[in-house]
Every structure is written in structure tokens, then in C-alpha cells.
XYZ file of C-alpha atoms in Angstrom:
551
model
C -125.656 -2.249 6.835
C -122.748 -3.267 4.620
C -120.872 -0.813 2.538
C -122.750 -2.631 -1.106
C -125.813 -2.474 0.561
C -128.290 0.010 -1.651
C -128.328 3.514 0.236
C -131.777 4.558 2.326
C -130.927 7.932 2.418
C -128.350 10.044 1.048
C -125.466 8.408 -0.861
C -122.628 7.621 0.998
C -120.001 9.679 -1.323
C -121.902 12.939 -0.511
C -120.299 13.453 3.175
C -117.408 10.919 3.172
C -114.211 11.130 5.050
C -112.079 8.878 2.808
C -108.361 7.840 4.183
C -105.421 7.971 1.097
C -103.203 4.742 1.892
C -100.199 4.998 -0.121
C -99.750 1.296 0.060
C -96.170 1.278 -0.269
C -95.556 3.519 2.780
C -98.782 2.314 4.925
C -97.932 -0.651 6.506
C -95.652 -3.738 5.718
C -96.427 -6.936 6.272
C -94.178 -9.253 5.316
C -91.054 -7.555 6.229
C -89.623 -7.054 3.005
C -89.495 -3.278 4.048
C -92.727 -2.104 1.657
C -95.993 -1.734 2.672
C -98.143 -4.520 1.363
C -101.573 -5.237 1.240
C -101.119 -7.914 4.245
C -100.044 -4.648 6.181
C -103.479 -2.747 5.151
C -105.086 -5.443 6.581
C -103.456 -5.547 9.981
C -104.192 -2.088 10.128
C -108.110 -1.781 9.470
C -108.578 -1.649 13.397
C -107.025 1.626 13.554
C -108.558 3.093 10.486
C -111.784 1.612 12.015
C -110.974 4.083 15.020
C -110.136 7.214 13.722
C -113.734 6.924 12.057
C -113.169 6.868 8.449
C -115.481 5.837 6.262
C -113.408 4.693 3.316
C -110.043 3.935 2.657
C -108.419 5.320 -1.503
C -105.624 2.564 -2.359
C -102.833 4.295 -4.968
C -102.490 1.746 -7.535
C -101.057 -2.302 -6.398
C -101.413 -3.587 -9.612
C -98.758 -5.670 -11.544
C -96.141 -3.019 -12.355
C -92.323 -2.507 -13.172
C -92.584 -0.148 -10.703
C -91.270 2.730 -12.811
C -93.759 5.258 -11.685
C -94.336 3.195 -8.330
C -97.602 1.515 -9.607
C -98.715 4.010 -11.665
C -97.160 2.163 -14.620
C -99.459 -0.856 -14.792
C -98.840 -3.748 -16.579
C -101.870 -5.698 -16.131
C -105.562 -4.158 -14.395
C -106.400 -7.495 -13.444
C -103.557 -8.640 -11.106
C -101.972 -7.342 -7.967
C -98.156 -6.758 -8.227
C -96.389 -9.515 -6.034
C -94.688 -6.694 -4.233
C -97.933 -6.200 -2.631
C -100.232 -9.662 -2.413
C -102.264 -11.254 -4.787
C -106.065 -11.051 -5.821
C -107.131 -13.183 -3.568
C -105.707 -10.962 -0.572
C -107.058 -7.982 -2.150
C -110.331 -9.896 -1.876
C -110.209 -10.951 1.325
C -108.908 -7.009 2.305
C -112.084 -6.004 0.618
C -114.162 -8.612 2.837
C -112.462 -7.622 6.331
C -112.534 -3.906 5.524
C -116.426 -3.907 4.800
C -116.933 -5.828 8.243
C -115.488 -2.644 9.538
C -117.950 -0.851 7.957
C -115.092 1.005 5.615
C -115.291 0.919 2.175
C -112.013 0.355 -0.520
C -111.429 2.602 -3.642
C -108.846 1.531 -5.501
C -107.208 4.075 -7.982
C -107.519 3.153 -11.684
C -105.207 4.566 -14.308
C -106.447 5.189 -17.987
C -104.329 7.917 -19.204
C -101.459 5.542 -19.950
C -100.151 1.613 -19.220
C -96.357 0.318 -18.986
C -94.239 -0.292 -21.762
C -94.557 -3.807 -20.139
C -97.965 -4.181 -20.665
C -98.940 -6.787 -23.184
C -100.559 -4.295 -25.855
C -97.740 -2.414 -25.844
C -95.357 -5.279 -26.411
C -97.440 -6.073 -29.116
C -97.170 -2.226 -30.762
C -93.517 -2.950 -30.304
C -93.421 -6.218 -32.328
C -95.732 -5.894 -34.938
C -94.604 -2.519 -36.443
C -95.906 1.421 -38.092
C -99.348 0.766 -39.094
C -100.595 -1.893 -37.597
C -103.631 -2.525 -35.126
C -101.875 -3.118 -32.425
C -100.146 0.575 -32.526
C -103.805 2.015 -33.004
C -104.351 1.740 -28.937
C -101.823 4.113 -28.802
C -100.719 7.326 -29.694
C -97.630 6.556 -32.689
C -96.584 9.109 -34.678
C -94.111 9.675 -37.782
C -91.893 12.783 -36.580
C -91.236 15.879 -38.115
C -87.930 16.964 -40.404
C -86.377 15.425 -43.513
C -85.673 12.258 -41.569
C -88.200 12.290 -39.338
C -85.806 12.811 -36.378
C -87.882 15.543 -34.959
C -90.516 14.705 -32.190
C -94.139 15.000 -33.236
C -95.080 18.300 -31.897
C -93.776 20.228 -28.925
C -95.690 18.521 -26.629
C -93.681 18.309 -22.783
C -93.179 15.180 -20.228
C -94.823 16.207 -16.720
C -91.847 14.378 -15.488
C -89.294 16.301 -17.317
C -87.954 16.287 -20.699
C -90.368 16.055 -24.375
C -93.239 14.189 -24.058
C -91.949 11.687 -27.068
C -89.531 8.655 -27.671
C -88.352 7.598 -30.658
C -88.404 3.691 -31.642
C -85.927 1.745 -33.945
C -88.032 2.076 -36.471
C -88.261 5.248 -36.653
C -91.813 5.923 -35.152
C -92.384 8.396 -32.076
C -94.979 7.056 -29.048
C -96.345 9.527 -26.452
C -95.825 9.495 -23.087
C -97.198 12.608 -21.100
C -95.373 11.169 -18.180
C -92.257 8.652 -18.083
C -91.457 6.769 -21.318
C -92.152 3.466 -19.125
C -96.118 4.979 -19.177
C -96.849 5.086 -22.733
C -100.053 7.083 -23.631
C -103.248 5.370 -24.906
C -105.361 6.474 -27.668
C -108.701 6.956 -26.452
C -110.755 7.419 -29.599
C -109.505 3.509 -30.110
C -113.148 1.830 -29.272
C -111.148 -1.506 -27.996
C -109.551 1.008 -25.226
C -112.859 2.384 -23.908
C -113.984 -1.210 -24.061
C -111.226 -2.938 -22.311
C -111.324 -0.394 -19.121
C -114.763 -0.751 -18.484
C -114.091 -4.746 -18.213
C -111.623 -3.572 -16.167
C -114.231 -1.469 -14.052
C -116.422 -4.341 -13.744
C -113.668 -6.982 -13.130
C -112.972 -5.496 -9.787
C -116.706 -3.942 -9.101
C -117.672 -7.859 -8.943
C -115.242 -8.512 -6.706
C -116.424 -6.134 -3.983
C -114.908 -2.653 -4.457
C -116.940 0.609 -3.956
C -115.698 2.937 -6.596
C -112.650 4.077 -7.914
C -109.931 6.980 -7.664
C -109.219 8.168 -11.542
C -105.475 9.135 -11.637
C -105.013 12.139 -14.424
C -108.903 12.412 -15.347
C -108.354 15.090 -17.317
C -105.827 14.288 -19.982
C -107.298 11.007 -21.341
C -108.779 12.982 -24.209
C -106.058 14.559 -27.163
C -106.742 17.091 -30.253
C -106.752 14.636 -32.953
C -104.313 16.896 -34.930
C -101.756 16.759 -32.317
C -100.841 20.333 -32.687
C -98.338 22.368 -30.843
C -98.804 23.604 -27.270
C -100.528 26.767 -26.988
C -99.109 29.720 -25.747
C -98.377 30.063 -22.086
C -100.198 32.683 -20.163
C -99.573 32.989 -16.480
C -102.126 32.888 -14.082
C -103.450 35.914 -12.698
C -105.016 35.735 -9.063
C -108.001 38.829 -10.086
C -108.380 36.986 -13.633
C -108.661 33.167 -13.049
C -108.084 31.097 -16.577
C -110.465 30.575 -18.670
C -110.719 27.513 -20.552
C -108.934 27.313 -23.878
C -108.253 24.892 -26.317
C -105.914 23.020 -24.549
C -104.548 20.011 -27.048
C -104.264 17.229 -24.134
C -105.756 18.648 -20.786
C -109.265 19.049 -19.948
C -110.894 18.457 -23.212
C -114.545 18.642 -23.591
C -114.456 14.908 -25.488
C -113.825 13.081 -22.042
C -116.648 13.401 -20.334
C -118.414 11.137 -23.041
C -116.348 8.563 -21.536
C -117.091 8.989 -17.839
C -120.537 8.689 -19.167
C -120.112 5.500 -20.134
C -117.943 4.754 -17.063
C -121.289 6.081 -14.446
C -123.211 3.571 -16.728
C -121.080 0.400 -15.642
C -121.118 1.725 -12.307
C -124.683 1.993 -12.090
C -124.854 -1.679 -12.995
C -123.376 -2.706 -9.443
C -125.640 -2.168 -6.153
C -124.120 -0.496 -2.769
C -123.557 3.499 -4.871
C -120.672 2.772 -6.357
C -118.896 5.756 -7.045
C -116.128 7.664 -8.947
C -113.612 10.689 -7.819
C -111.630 12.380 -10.389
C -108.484 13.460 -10.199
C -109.206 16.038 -12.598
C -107.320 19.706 -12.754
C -109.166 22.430 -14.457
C -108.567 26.418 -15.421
C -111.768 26.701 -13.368
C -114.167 25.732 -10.843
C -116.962 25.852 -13.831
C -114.839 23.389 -15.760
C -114.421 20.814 -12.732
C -117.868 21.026 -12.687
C -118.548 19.809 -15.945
C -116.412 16.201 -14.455
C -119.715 15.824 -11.897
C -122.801 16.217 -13.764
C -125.796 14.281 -12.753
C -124.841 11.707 -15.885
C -120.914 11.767 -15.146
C -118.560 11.007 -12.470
C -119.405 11.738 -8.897
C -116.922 13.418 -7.373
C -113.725 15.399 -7.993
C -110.807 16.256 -6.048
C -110.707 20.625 -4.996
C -107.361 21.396 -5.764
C -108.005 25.022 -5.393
C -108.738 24.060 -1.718
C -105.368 22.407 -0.929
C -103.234 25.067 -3.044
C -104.928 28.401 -1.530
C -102.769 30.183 0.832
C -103.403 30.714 4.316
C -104.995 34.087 4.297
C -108.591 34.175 4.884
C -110.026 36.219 1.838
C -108.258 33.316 -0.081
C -109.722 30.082 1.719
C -113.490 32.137 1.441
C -112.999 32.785 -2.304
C -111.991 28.768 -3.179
C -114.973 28.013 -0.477
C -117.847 30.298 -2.046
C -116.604 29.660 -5.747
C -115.961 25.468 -5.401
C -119.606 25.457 -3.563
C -121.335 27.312 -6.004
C -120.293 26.045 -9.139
C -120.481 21.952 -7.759
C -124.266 22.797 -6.643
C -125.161 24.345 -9.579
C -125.004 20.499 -10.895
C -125.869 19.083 -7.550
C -122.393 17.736 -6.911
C -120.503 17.530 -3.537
C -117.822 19.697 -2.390
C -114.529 17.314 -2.078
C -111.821 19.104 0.370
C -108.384 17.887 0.495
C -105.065 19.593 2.440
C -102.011 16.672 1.199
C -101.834 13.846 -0.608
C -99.155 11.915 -2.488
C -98.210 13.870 -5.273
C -97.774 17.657 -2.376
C -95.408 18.592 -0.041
C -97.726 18.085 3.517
C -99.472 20.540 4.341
C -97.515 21.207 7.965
C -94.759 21.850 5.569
C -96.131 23.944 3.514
C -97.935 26.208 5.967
C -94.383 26.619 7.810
C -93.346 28.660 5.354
C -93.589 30.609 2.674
C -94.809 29.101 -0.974
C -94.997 30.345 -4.778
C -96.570 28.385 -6.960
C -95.050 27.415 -10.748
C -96.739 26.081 -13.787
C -95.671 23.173 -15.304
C -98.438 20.626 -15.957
C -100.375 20.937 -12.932
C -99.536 23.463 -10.217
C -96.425 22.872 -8.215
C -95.906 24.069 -4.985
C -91.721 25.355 -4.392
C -91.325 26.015 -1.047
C -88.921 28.903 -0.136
C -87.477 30.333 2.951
C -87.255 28.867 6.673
C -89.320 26.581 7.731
C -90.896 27.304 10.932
C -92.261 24.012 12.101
C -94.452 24.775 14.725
C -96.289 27.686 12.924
C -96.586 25.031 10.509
C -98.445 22.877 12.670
C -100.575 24.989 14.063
C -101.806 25.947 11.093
C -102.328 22.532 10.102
C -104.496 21.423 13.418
C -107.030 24.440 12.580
C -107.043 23.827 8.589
C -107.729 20.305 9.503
C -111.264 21.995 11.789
C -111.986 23.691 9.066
C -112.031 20.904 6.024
C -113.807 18.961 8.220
C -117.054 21.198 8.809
C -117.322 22.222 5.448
C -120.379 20.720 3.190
C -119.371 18.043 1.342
C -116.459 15.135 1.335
C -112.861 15.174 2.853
C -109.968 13.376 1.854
C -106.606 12.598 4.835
C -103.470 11.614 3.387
C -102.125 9.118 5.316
C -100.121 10.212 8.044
C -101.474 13.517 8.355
C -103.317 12.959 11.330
C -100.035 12.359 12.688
C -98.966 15.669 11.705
C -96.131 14.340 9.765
C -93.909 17.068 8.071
C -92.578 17.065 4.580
C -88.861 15.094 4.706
C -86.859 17.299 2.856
C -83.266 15.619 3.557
C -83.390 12.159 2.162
C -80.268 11.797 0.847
C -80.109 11.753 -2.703
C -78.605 8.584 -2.899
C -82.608 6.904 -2.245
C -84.311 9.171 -4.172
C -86.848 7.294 -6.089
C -89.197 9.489 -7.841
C -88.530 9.643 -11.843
C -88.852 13.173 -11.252
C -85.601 13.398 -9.983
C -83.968 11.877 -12.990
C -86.039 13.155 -15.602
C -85.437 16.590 -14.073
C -81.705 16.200 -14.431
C -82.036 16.339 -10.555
C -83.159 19.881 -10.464
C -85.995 18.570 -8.693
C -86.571 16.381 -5.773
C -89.630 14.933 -6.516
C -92.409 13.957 -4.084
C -90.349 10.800 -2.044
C -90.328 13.862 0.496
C -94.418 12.908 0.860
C -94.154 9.374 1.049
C -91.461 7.911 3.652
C -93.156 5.357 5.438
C -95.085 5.978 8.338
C -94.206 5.693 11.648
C -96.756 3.253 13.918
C -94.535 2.647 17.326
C -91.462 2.604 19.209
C -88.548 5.045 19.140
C -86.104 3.961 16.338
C -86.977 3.528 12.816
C -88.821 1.573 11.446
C -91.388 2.390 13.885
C -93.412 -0.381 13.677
C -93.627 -0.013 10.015
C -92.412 -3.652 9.615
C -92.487 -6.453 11.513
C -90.061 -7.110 14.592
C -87.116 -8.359 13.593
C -87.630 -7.621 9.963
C -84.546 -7.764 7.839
C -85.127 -5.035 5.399
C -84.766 -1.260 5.659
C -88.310 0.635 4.905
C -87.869 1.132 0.903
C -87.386 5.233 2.151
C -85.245 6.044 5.414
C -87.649 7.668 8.324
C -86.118 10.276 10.445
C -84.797 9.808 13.927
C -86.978 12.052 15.402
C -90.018 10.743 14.698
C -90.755 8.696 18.049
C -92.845 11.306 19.545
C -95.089 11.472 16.343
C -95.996 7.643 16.064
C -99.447 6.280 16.626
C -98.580 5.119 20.015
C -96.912 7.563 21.144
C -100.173 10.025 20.222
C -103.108 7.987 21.080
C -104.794 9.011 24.421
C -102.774 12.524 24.303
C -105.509 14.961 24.355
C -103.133 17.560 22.918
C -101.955 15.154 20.392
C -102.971 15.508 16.322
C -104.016 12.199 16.544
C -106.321 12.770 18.965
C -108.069 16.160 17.658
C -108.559 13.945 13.859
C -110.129 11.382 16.313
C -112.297 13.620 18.013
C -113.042 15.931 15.001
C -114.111 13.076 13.055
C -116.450 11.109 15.851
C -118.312 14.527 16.207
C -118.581 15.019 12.381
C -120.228 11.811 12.622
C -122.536 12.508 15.521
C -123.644 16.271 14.865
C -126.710 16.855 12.326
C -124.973 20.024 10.837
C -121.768 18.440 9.652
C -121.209 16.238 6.062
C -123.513 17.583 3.514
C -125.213 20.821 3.244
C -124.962 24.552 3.244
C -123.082 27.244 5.269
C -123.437 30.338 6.331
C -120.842 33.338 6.845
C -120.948 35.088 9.901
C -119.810 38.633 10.285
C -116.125 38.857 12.036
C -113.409 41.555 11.651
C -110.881 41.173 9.137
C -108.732 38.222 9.252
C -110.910 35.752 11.022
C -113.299 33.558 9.008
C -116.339 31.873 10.898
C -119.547 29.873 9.972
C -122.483 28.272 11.133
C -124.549 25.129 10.223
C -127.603 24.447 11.097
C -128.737 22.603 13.384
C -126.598 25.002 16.381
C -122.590 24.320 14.994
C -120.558 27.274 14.460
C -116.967 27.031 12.779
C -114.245 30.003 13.765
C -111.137 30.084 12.081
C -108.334 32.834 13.168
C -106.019 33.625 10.677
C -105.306 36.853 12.356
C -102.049 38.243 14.126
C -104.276 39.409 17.020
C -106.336 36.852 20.016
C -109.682 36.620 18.718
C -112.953 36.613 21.516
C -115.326 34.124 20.521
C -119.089 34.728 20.984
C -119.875 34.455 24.579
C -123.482 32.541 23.438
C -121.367 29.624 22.653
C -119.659 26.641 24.189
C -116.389 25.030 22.801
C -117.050 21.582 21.104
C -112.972 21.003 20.193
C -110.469 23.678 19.621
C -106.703 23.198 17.311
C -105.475 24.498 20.569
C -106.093 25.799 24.464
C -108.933 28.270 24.537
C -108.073 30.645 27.518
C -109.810 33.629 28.959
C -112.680 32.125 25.776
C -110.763 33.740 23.067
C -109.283 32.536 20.206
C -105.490 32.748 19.890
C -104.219 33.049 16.031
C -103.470 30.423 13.606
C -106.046 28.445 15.379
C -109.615 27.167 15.227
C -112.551 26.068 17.133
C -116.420 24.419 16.434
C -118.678 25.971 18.742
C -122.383 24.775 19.731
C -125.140 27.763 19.497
């Protein structure tokens, strides 16, 4: 059956392993040191065999490359720095004949400052149409010299620049991304073209990048007051002037609609962060979008009465609207998950939650930690997202030099922060020096961020057909989530342990253990070990380690 084939049975979205290629870092093609579409497609054989279903593309459309994509110029053309339409088409073609699916990511908080409309604000002045798609303002003060409101850049720095002629714009990110209006009915219009542009051209649903801030209080007013979060007293929703606002999901109503239009189940996952699980929710309602990314999953610690509260509370509320569960442990935008399980983390608020790492990092801790979290996504009900490279068991890279630091954090921070480049060096595919198979032999150009020199021993060659390797537990993990009746969709059920060890069963006969104790944990002598994070002696359980039983 091919991926746009109309479903027989449950949707395809509802139980998904979906692969995150960040297509700059993924694979390069041409040798120009970036990964490239070309590269995606000479790599579809391996995604084929670690046994994802669907691969998310970050954005490759036409872009200054400000934001690295995420400042798009035009929706209906791929950047040169990565192919053209008619490879993307062709990618689309090849990856369905491995049965994997392609979800691009779509981005309708903002454009670039190079995109035509906005060239057009630009030129034709205060007032006009053209400055209606997005959000100009007069500023405050006697001359107007005073931004709109006090309204912050997620980047850094106010959320405002001020023109020539006198006129503020928004920008909730980088002042290359200016903000679009959203009440503007030409704006709601023109992305779902957009939607359908590409759904008639093969793809099977989208990623929405910042699904929660398309929406602004008309008024523009001043940001609330900050109140810190409190672990016993989660948020509740308040009446936040540009996140999360109840007006949105009338547009991701209209956005299901066009996707409805299209056979094969298209679908939708939000990037979408909320106070609670109640308002993610709301993003997934029979009549909205599908799915939504848990970031409660990926930001609770490593202690177990954590990981059951996000589980029990991100399960309940999505079922009370019959939505899937989405788990994720890294992507793009985090430091990896090794990295941050190595260590201790505190968390900050800025726009969304930011992880700050502190204190040593113990590398191996953080490892193993990672090889049972990665058990434990992947038998819970629901969807799972891998960030690409993690089942290599890559590690944050926390000395780039600052000299290649990319990321407009850095800047707009007044390099006070690093930004995420740490995330997204390249990936390493084979041999011992950089670049690791990353580009072509004999490729002139550096990869666009320096690997490090000890990353032989992690590259896909060097892993495959270790038994002991990460590569080969993701591998295994995901050909038995295929092949068992009790994983992808459905419910769990909490087994009694002693304190510090978490454990589950699904029916039919599957059993997850997870010990997040200090102490060797015996597992239930009634079972037999399907694939353990690490050696099982003497059948017990060592910590910071996990293990799917049969019954």
C-alpha cells in the first residue's frame, strides 16, 4: 500500500515513528558542505532500515537563510542551497516506494523581509494594503520613537524595528522574520494555497513551526505580568497577548478542511507550547489539527514520579478528545537528550522553556540514560518523534568555537547565549576523520559546522551490526514496535514496583520496566527479556536502565 493510499484501519499518524531530518546537517550531496535534498535521497535506504515510518523535513524553502530556513521567502520554491521542486518531487516519489512518508515543516507565524509581500509593505508606505498582511504599528512617545508595546524578540532584544518612515513592524523572532497579521483574510487564504500546492504534489502532512503564536490581541497591549512556574501549581491559561490564543484554532479548522480534501490521511503536528496539557488539547480536537508535539515529555527530569505525572496527565487530557499521545526526547531547537541527562538542568522562562545546563557533564550516565528513555518513548501509546542522529547517541557539541557560530541567537543575545548550533553539527555517516561521510569523497568544502574528532566510533558504520551499539537497540526497538500487537496505539497500565522504578504492561503480554533507581532492580521472574538499554545479569535490572519484557 502506498503512503496516499486511503487508510483500512487505523490512521497512520496514530502510532507513527516519524524521523526529524534537519536537512542542512543530514546528508550532503553535492559537496558544497550542506546537506541537501540530493543527500536525503541517497539516504532513504537507511531510514528504510531503522524502520521509520516517516521522515519531518525543517523548512528547504527559498530563504536568506537568516533563521536557517525558517525565514522563507517564497512557500512555493526550494532554496537552491538545497535542490529544486522537481527534486523535492522526485524525493517524495522514491521515499513513498520505501514505504516512508515526507512532512515538510510549514511556517505561518512569520515570512522574510525578502519575501515579496513584505517588499511590497516596504515600498508602498503607512496605510496601505500591502502593510495590512502584517503587523505595522505607529510607536509610542511624542515622536513616536518608542516601540509599540513591550512586547520581547524570542531571539533576544524587543520584538519591534523601526522603518524610515517612522512605522514599527513586529517580529517575535529575528527582524529578517517579520510577523504576519492573521486576521488579514488574504493571509489565511494564501497559506492554504500553499497547503494544497505541495499536498498535490505528494506530501503527507505538515510540521507547523510556532503553532501557537499565529494569533495576537488585537489591542496589542503590554505583556502580562510574569509569574514563575510552580511544579505543585502548573499554569493556568491566561490572557496571553501573542501565545496560545483561543482565536487560532479557527484557523487549523480551516487548515484540517484542505487537508481533508487530499486522500492517503493527510495529517498535521503542531508545534504548539501551552501552560497546560488541557490547552494542547484544545490544538487536536476531532475538527482541528491532528497531532501535537509533548513538550512536557522531553523537558521532565529523570526522576520517575516526574516522567509518570507528564505520562498520566498528556494521556488523559489527549483522549479526552480522542487524540494521540506524541513523545519526543531532542530535536533541533534542545540540547540532546544524552547531554542533558549527563548532568544536571534548570529550566528558565523566556518564550518557551529553555533548558541551561549546569555542572559536569558525565557522559556515560548520560547515555545510559538515554538508551532506556529511548525503551520507554517507544512503548508508550501513541506517536514518537527521533531527532536525527539520536539513534547514534550523539551528544550535545558544546565547544564550537565561536568563530562558526551561526544561530541568530548568539548575536541577538549579545553572545550571552550559544544558541542551538550545539544540536545541529552535521552528522557523522562513516570513516574516522571528519566529515564522516557527510559529503562526498573528495568534497572541497568543510561541513557548514565543524564535527568533532572523536566521533569515528559513533558513525553509522561504525555502529551497525554492534549489538551493544545505540544504533542497533533503535533498530531493534523499532522492528519489534512494529511486530508486537501491544505497541503504537492504545492504553497502559501501571504495575506496582518500589519507589524509583516505573513499569507497565500492554496488552497483548508486553511489559515495560524502567529503573531510575540507585539500587539493581529484580525483574519478575514470569517474564522473558525482549531487548534491554543494557546487559541483564543474574535477571535484574541494573539502574538508569530499561527493559520490555514478554508475559
Amino acid at each position: 500500500m502506498s503512503p496516499t493510499t486511503p487508510p483500512t484501519t487505523v490512521p497512520w499518524w496514530r502510532s507513527a515513528v516519524i524521523y526529524q531530518v534537519y536537512i542542512r546537517s543530514f546528508a550532503d550531496g553535492n559537496g558544497d558542505g550542506v546537506g541537501d535534498i540530493a543527500g536525503v535521497r541517497s539516504r532513504l535506504p537507511y531510514l528504510k532500515s531503522l524502520g521509520v515510518d516517516a521522515i519531518w523535513i525543517n523548512p528547504w524553502y527559498k530563504s536568506p537563510m537568516a533563521d536557517h530556513g525558517y525565514d522563507v521567502a517564497d512557500f512555493r520554491e526550494i532554496d537552491p542551497l538545497f535542490g529544486t521542486v522537481a527534486e523535492a518531487e522526485r524525493l517524495i516519489e522514491e521515499a513513498h516506494g520505501h514505504g516512508i512518508r515526507v512532512i515538510p515543516d510549514i511556517v505561518p507565524n512569520h515570512t522574510s523581509d525578502q519575501h515579496a509581500w513584505f517588499r511590497a509593505a516596504l515600498a508602498a508606505g503607512p496605510g496601505s494594503p500591502e502593510r495590512a498582511r502584517y503587523v505595522f504599528r505607529e510607536g509610542r512617545g511624542e515622536d513616536g520613537s518608542v516601540p509599540p508595546n513591550d512586547w520581547v524578540s524570542c531571539f533576544g532584544g524587543p520584538a519591534w524595528t523601526r522603518l524610515p518612515d517612522g512605522q514599527w513592524y513586529l517580529h517575535l523572532f529575528a527582524p529578517e522574520q517579520p510577523d504576519l497579521d492573521w486576521q488579514h483574510p488574504e493571509v489565511r487564504a494564501e497559506f492554504e494555497s500553499i497547503l494544497r500546492f505541495w499536498f498535490s504534489r505528494g506530501v503527507d502532512g505538515f510540521r507547523i513551526d510556532v503553532a501557537h503564536g499565529l494569533v495576537k490581541h488585537p489591542e496589542l497591549p503590554d505583556l502580562p505580568p510574569r509569574r514563575d512556574p510552580d511544579p505543585a501549581q502548573p499554569w493556568q491559561h491566561v490572557d496571553h497577548p501573542h501565545w496560545d490564543r483561543d482565536e487560532v484554532h479557527e484557523i487549523y479548522r480551516g487548515w484540517r478542511r484542505v487537508a481533508d480534501e487530499f486522500p492517503g490521511d493527510r495529517s498535521f503536528v503542531a508545534e504548539a507550547w501551552a501552560d497546560t496539557p488541557e490547552r494542547l488539547a484544545a490544538y487536536v480536537r476531532p475538527d482541528g489539527l491532528h497531532t501535537a508535539f509533548n513538550f512536557d515529555f522531553l523537558m521532565s527530569s529523570w526522576h520517575p514520579k516526574d516522567l509518570r505525572a507528564v505520562i498520566d496527565g498528556s494521556l488523559e487530557m489527549l483522549g479526552a478528545v480522542h487524540a494521540p499521545a506524541t513523545w519526543v526526547l531532542s530535536n533541533h531547537d534542545v540540547v540532546r537528550h544524552p547531554s542533558r541527562y549527563g548532568r544536571r538542568v534548570t529550566k528558565r522562562w523566556v518564550a518557551n522553556e529553555v533548558y541551561e545546563p549546569e555542572g559536569p557533564l558525565d557522559l556515560e550516565l548520560g547515555t545510559r540514560r538515554a538508551r532506556a528513555a529511548a525503551l520507554l518513548m517507544l512503548s508508550l501509546p501513541g506517536g514518537a518523534y527521533i531527532y536525527q542522529g539520536e539513534e547514534l547517541g550523539l551528544p550535545e557539541v558544546e565547544d564550537l568555537p565561536e568563530a562558526v557560530l551561526q544561530d541568530p541567537v548568539w548575536e541577538r543575545s549579545g553572545h550571552t547565549n550559544r544558541g542551538r548550533d550545539g544540536c545541529r553539527v552535521p552528522i557523522p555517516w562513516s570513516g574516522t576523520t571528519a566529515p564522516y561521510g557527510f559529503s562526498p569523497d573528495g568534497a572541497g568544502a568543510a561541513p557548514w559546522l565543524p564535527q568533532p574528532d572523536d566521533w569515528a566510533p559513533r558513525t553509522v558504520a561504525a555502529q551497525s551490526g554492534d549489538a551493544a551499539s545505540m544504533l542497533e537497540l533503535y533498530r531493534t526497538a523499532l522492528r519489534l514496535r512494529r511486530e508486537l500487537p501491544a505497541l503504537g496505539e492504545g492504553t497502559l497500565t501501571w504495575l506496582e514496583t518500589p519507589e524509583g522504578v516505573l513499569a507497565f504492561g500492554r496488552d497483548p503480554g508486553f511489559v515495560c520496566v524502567v529503573n531510575l533507581s540507585a539500587e539493581p532492580y529484580p525483574l519478575p521472574g514470569h517474564t522473558s527479556v525482549l531487548l534491554a538499554s543494557g546487559a541483564v545479569e543474574g535477571g535484574t535490572l541494573a539502574p538508569d536502565q530499561a527493559a520490555w519484557l514478554a508475559v
